[in-house]
mmCIF file of C-alpha atoms in Angstrom:
data_model
loop_
_atom_site.group_PDB
_atom_site.id
_atom_site.type_symbol
_atom_site.label_atom_id
_atom_site.label_comp_id
_atom_site.label_asym_id
_atom_site.label_seq_id
_atom_site.Cartn_x
_atom_site.Cartn_y
_atom_site.Cartn_z
ATOM 1 C CA MET A 1 141.081 106.636 115.193
ATOM 2 C CA ALA A 2 143.971 105.083 117.118
ATOM 3 C CA ARG A 3 143.861 101.399 117.886
ATOM 4 C CA SER A 4 144.335 100.022 121.373
ATOM 5 C CA PRO A 5 145.939 96.636 121.963
ATOM 6 C CA ILE A 6 143.910 94.117 123.954
ATOM 7 C CA LYS A 7 147.087 92.407 125.123
ATOM 8 C CA LYS A 8 150.542 93.900 125.555
ATOM 9 C CA GLN A 9 153.467 92.213 127.290
ATOM 10 C CA LEU A 10 156.980 93.621 127.193
ATOM 11 C CA ASN A 11 159.918 91.844 128.836
ATOM 12 C CA GLY A 12 163.398 93.223 128.263
ATOM 13 C CA VAL A 13 162.152 95.746 125.692
ATOM 14 C CA THR A 14 160.687 99.222 125.575
ATOM 15 C CA LEU A 15 158.767 100.892 122.764
ATOM 16 C CA LEU A 16 159.064 104.478 121.624
ATOM 17 C CA LYS A 17 155.273 104.669 121.162
ATOM 18 C CA GLU A 18 152.394 102.754 122.777
ATOM 19 C CA TYR A 19 152.284 99.777 120.417
ATOM 20 C CA ALA A 20 154.741 100.407 117.598
ATOM 21 C CA SER A 21 157.719 102.390 116.349
ATOM 22 C CA TRP A 22 161.252 101.729 117.590
ATOM 23 C CA VAL A 23 161.820 98.693 119.834
ATOM 24 C CA TYR A 24 164.726 98.998 122.288
ATOM 25 C CA CYS A 25 166.607 96.423 124.354
ATOM 26 C CA THR A 26 166.406 97.432 128.035
ATOM 27 C CA GLY A 27 169.855 95.913 128.684
ATOM 28 C CA CYS A 28 171.891 98.160 126.392
ATOM 29 C CA LYS A 29 169.243 100.658 125.164
ATOM 30 C CA LYS A 30 170.066 99.853 121.516
ATOM 31 C CA THR A 31 167.415 99.658 118.832
ATOM 32 C CA ILE A 32 166.600 96.062 117.888
ATOM 33 C CA ALA A 33 163.582 96.531 115.605
ATOM 34 C CA TYR A 34 161.009 98.862 114.115
ATOM 35 C CA LEU A 35 157.406 97.703 114.362
ATOM 36 C CA CYS A 36 155.034 99.331 111.870
ATOM 37 C CA TYR A 37 151.886 100.979 113.249
ATOM 38 C CA ILE A 38 148.676 99.926 111.524
ATOM 39 C CA THR A 39 149.691 97.000 109.348
ATOM 40 C CA TYR A 40 149.887 94.243 111.966
ATOM 41 C CA ASP A 41 147.256 92.672 114.240
ATOM 42 C CA LYS A 42 149.558 90.516 116.371
ATOM 43 C CA CYS A 43 153.282 90.385 116.984
ATOM 44 C CA HIS A 44 155.193 87.932 119.152
ATOM 45 C CA LEU A 45 158.961 88.428 119.251
ATOM 46 C CA ASP A 46 161.517 86.471 121.299
ATOM 47 C CA PHE A 47 165.105 87.684 121.030
ATOM 48 C CA GLU A 48 168.631 87.715 122.344
ATOM 49 C CA CYS A 49 170.374 91.052 121.930
ATOM 50 C CA SER A 50 174.029 91.332 120.970
ATOM 51 C CA CYS A 51 174.629 92.597 124.546
ATOM 52 C CA GLY A 52 173.461 89.208 125.895
ATOM 53 C CA SER A 53 170.080 90.386 127.206
ATOM 54 C CA LYS A 54 167.042 88.280 126.348
ATOM 55 C CA GLY A 55 163.458 89.404 126.088
ATOM 56 C CA ASN A 56 160.138 89.181 124.368
ATOM 57 C CA LEU A 57 157.297 91.288 123.142
ATOM 58 C CA TYR A 58 153.679 90.273 122.611
ATOM 59 C CA ILE A 59 151.122 92.747 121.297
ATOM 60 C CA SER A 60 147.687 91.808 120.019
ATOM 61 C CA PHE A 61 144.730 93.825 118.795
ATOM 62 C CA THR A 62 142.471 90.798 118.415
ATOM 63 C CA ASN A 63 141.789 87.353 119.856
ATOM 64 C CA ALA A 64 141.481 85.860 116.367
ATOM 65 C CA ASP A 65 143.663 82.970 115.273
ATOM 66 C CA TYR A 66 145.290 83.537 111.924
ATOM 67 C CA ALA A 67 146.162 81.028 109.256
ATOM 68 C CA PRO A 68 149.897 80.293 109.233
ATOM 69 C CA ASN A 69 151.406 81.269 105.916
ATOM 70 C CA LYS A 70 154.363 79.272 104.604
ATOM 71 C CA HIS A 71 155.523 82.043 102.291
ATOM 72 C CA PRO A 72 158.457 84.115 103.526
ATOM 73 C CA LEU A 73 158.008 87.776 104.227
ATOM 74 C CA THR A 74 159.044 89.987 101.317
ATOM 75 C CA ILE A 75 161.902 92.440 101.806
ATOM 76 C CA VAL A 76 161.153 95.925 100.486
ATOM 77 C CA LYS A 77 164.054 98.286 101.173
ATOM 78 C CA ASN A 78 164.945 97.103 104.690
ATOM 79 C CA ARG A 79 161.406 96.245 105.842
ATOM 80 C CA LEU A 80 159.851 92.809 106.081
ATOM 81 C CA CYS A 81 156.523 93.064 104.296
ATOM 82 C CA CYS A 82 153.473 90.898 103.714
ATOM 83 C CA PRO A 83 154.025 88.872 100.522
ATOM 84 C CA THR A 84 150.321 89.225 99.645
ATOM 85 C CA ASP A 85 149.911 93.005 99.639
ATOM 86 C CA GLN A 86 153.390 94.387 100.441
ATOM 87 C CA SER A 87 152.230 95.955 103.741
ATOM 88 C CA PRO A 88 155.342 96.815 105.781
ATOM 89 C CA LEU A 89 155.277 94.872 109.062
ATOM 90 C CA ILE A 90 158.616 94.937 110.879
ATOM 91 C CA THR A 91 162.294 95.765 110.420
ATOM 92 C CA PHE A 92 165.080 94.142 112.430
ATOM 93 C CA VAL A 93 168.385 95.776 113.273
ATOM 94 C CA GLU A 94 170.346 92.584 112.571
ATOM 95 C CA LYS A 95 173.682 93.897 113.903
ATOM 96 C CA ASN A 96 172.105 94.350 117.351
ATOM 97 C CA LEU A 97 170.573 90.860 117.541
ATOM 98 C CA MET A 98 172.202 87.481 118.178
ATOM 99 C CA HIS A 99 169.011 85.649 117.259
ATOM 100 C CA TYR A 100 165.232 86.111 117.257
ATOM 101 C CA ASN A 101 161.941 84.407 116.425
ATOM 102 C CA CYS A 102 159.028 86.493 115.248
ATOM 103 C CA HIS A 103 155.391 85.620 114.546
ATOM 104 C CA ILE A 104 153.503 88.513 113.016
ATOM 105 C CA ALA A 105 149.947 88.684 111.644
ATOM 106 C CA CYS A 106 149.082 91.021 108.805
ATOM 107 C CA ALA A 107 146.004 93.187 109.484
ATOM 108 C CA SER A 108 145.126 93.268 105.792
ATOM 109 C CA CYS A 109 145.357 89.650 104.585
ATOM 110 C CA LYS A 110 144.822 88.011 108.028
ATOM 111 C CA ASN A 111 147.750 85.608 107.621
ATOM 112 C CA GLU A 112 150.450 84.928 110.208
ATOM 113 C CA PHE A 113 154.079 84.877 109.144
ATOM 114 C CA PHE A 114 157.151 83.471 110.853
ATOM 115 C CA HIS A 115 160.633 84.929 110.579
ATOM 116 C CA ASN A 116 163.790 84.107 112.502
ATOM 117 C CA LYS A 117 167.532 84.533 112.592
#
């Protein structure tokens, strides 16, 4: 059964699918990230694209507050994954981003992770 987000705000970005898949900058139409489908409960991303456009994305499937986790996300191939269970969460296309801040909560372990450039 497909999940439906309870909150979804997109500013300066578009998504290929309803709440996941490829994330595109609306300024230059380049891919800036890939958000995995069922492994996250919340994602908040603020970014500045290499084209100069700024934007943010906030998607949540729950109102729950998650415990911040100090451990860095694990890199498996090119994906940032949960360090607890290796669930793939998000991939950034670094060459298309000047900088970004991301808070993402793992659906499995219920921890929130922070990652930035």
